[in-house]
Short mmCIF file of C-alpha atoms in Angstrom, two decimals:
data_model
loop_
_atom_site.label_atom_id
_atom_site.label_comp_id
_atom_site.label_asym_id
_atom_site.label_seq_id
_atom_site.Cartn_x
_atom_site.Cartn_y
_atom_site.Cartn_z
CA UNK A 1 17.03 1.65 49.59
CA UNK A 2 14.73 4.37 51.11
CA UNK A 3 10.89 5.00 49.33
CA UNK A 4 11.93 8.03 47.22
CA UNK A 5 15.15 5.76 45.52
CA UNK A 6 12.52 3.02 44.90
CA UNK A 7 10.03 5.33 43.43
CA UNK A 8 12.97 6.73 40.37
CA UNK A 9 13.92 3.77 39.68
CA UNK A 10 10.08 2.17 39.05
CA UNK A 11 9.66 5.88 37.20
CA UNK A 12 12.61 4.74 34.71
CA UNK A 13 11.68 1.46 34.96
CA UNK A 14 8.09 2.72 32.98
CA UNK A 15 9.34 5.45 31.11
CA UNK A 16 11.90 2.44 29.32
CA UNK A 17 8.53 0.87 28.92
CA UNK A 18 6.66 2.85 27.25
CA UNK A 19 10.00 4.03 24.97
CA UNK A 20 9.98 0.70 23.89
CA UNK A 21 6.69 0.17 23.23
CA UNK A 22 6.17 3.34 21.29
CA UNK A 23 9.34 1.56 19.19
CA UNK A 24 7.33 -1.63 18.85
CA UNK A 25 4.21 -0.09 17.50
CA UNK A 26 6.17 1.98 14.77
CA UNK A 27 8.49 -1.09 13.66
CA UNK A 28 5.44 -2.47 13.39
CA UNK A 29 4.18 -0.04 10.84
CA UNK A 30 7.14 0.48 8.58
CA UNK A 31 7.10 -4.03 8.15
CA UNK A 32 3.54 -3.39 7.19
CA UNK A 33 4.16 -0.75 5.13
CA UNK A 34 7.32 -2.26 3.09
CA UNK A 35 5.43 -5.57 3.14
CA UNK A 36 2.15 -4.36 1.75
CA UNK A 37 2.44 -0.87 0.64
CA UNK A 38 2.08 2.49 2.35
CA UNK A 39 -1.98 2.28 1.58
CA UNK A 40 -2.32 -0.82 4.13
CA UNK A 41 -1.37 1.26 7.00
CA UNK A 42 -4.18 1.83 9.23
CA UNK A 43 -4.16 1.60 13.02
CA UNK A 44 -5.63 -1.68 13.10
CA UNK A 45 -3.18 -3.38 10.63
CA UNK A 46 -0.41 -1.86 12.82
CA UNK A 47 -1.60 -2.83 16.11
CA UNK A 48 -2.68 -6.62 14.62
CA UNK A 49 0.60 -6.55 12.84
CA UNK A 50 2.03 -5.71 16.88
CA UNK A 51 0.50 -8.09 18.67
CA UNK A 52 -1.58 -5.42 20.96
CA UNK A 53 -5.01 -3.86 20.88
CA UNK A 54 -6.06 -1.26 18.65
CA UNK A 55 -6.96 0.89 22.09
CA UNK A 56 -3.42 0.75 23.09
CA UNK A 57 -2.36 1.83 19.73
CA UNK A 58 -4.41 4.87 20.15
CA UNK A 59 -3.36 5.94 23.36
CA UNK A 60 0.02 6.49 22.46
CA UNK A 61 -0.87 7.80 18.95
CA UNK A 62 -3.88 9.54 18.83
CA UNK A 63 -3.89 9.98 14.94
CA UNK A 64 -2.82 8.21 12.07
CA UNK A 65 -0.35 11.35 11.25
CA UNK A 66 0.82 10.79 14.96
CA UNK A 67 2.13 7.26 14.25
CA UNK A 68 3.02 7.82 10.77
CA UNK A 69 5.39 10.49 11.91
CA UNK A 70 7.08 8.90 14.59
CA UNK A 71 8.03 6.08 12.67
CA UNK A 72 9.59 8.70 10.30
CA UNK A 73 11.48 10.19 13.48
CA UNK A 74 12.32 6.50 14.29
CA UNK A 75 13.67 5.59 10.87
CA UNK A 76 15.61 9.15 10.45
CA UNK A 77 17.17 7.89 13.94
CA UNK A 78 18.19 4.63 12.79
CA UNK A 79 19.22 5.94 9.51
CA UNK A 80 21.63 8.22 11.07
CA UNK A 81 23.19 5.38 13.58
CA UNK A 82 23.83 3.38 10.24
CA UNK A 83 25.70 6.19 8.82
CA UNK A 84 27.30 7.02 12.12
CA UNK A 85 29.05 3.34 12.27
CA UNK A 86 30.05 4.02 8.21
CA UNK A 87 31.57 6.65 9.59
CA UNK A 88 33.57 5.33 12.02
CA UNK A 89 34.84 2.70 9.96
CA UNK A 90 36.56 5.14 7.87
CA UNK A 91 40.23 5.50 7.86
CA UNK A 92 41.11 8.32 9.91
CA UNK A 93 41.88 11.11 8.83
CA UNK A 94 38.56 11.36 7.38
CA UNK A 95 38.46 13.49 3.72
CA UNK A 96 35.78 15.55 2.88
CA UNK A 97 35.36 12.91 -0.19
CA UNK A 98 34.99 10.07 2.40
CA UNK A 99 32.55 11.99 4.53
CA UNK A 100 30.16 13.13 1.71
CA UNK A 101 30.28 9.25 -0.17
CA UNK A 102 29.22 7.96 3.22
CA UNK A 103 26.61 10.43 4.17
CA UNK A 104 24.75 10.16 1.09
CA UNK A 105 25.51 5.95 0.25
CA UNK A 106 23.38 5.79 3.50
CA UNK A 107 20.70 7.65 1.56
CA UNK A 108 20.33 4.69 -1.24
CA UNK A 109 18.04 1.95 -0.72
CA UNK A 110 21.04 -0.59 -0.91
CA UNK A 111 19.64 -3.27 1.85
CA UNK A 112 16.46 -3.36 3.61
CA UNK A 113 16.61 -0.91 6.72
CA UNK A 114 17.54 1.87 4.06
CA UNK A 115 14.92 0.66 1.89
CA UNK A 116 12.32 0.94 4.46
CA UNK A 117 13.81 4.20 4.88
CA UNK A 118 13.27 5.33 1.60
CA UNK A 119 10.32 3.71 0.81
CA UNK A 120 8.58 5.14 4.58
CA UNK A 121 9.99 8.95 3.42
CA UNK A 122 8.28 9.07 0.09
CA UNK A 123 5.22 7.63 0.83
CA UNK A 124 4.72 10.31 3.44
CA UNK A 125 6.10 12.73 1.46
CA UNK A 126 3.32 12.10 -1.26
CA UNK A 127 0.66 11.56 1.31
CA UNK A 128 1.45 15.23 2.98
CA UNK A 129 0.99 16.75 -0.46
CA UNK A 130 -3.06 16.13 -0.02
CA UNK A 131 -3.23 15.46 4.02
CA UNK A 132 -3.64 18.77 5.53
CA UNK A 133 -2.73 16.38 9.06
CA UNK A 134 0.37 14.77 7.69
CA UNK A 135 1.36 18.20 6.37
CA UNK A 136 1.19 20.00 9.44
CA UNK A 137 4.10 17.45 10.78
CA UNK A 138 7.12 18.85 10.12
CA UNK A 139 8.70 15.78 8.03
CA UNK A 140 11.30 18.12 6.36
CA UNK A 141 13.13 18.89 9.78
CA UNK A 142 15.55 15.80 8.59
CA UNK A 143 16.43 16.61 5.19
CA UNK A 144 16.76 20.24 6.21
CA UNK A 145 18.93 19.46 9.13
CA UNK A 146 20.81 16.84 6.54
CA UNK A 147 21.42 19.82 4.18
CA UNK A 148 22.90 22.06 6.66
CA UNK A 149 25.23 19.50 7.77
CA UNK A 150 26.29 18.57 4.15
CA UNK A 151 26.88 22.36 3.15
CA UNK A 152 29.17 22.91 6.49
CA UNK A 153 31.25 19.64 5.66
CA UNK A 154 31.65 21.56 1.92
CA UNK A 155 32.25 24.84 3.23
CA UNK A 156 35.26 23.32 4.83
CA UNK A 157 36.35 21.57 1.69
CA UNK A 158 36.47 24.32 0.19
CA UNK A 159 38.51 26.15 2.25
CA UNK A 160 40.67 23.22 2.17
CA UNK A 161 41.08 23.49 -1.48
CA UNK A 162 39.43 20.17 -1.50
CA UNK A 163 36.16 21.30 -3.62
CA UNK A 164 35.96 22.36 -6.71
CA UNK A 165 36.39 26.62 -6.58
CA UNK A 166 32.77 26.72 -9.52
CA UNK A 167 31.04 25.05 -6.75
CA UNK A 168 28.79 26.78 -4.07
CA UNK A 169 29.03 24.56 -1.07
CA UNK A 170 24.89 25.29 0.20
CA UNK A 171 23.60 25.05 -3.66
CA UNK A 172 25.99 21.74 -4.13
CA UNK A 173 24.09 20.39 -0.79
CA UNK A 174 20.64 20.79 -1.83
CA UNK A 175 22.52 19.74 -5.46
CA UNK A 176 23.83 16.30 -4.03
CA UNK A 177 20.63 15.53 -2.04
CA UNK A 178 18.11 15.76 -4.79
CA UNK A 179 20.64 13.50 -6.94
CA UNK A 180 20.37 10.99 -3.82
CA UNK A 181 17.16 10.91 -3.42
CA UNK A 182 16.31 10.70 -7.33
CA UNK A 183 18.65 8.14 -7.46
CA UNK A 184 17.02 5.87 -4.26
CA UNK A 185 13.70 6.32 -6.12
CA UNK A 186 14.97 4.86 -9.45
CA UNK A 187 16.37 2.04 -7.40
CA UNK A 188 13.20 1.28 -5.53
CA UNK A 189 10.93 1.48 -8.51
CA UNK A 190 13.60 -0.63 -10.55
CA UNK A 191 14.89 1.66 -12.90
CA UNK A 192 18.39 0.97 -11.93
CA UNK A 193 20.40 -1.56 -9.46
CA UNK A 194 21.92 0.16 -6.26
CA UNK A 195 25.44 -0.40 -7.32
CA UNK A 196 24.57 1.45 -11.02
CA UNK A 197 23.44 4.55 -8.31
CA UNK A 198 26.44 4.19 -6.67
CA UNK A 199 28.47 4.42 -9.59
CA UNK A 200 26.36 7.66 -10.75
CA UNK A 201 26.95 9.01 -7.08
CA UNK A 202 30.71 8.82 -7.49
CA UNK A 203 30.88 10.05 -10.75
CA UNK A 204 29.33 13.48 -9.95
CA UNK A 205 31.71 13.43 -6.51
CA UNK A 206 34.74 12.86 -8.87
CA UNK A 207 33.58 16.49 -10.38
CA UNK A 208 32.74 18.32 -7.54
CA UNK A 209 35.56 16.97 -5.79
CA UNK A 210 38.57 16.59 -7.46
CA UNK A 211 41.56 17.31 -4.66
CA UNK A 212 40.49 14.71 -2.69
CA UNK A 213 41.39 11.25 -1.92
CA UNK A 214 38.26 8.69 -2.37
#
């Protein structure tokens, strides 16, 4: 293997390094967080809570915000990889009622990775309403992205004849969102079990979407 060979492959060798350490360190924050509450997170409780120094914290997240919104980015990614295998387990082909159930069941705090989720999102949502640094992020790019995707998947249905014709697919996006997320808030504050959401999830899809086969 000649020097330039050798030299990518150490290159990819570090790059995977730091990828996963950059992982580490916001796992690490998001146990601390559902484990003590969003106000324990500092850098030093994350990097104790890591196993590392507080310096190494720091150089790959130079603020709080920093870290705080890359374990956002991290959980989004995960989130979406758990709906992506929901997905795939569905019997093909896949109805619009199908799709929408298991786009948004993966937006209920029903087990812990999606209540980590949920718990992560709304603390930084609340935080970004008086942190000029945590609002600059743009922590929205998810939902919004979420929103698009949901009102293309009902624009379709309704061109199918699947969706009910009263219903505007982009205002019946933003609709069904707000519902999901009001709904993963009752369940993590108690209000309500997840399988009580679920039922109040399925209700409203049995409205919006009554041509299609659950």
């Amino acid at each position: 293997m000649d020097g330039s060979a050798t030299f990518i492959t150490d290159t990819s060798r570090t790059t995977m390094n730091c990828a996963a350490r950059r992982a580490h360190i916001t796992d690490s924050l998001v146990r601390v967080a559902a484990r003590e509450g969003p106000h324990a997170v500092t850098m030093r409780a994350v990097a104790t809570e890591a196993g590392t120094s507080l310096n190494l914290v720091q150089y790959y997240f130079a603020t709080k915000a920093q870290l705080m919104h890359a374990a956002l980015a991290r959980l989004e990614e995960q989130s979406r990889a758990r709906w992506a295998a929901r997905s795939a387990a569905l019997s093909r082909p896949v109805g619009a009622r199908a799709f929408v159930e298991a786009l948004l069941a993966e937006a209920l705090p029903t087990d812990e990775p999606s209540r980590a989720f949920h718990l992560a999102w709304t603390s930084y949502a609340v935080l970004a309403m008086t942190d000029t640094e945590l609002a600059a992020q743009p922590f929205v790019d998810g939902p919004d992205r979420l929103e698009k995707e949901l009102a293309g998947v009902l624009a379709h249905a309704r061109r199918a004849g699947e969706l009910s014709g009263a219903c505007d697919p982009a205002g019946e996006a933003a609709h069904l969102l707000t519902l999901a997320h009001g709904l993963g808030t009752s369940v993590l504050v108690g209000q309500r079990t997840a399988d009580a959401a679920l039922r109040i999830l399925r209700d409203h899809l049995d409205r919006i979407l009554p041509c299609a086969t659950p």
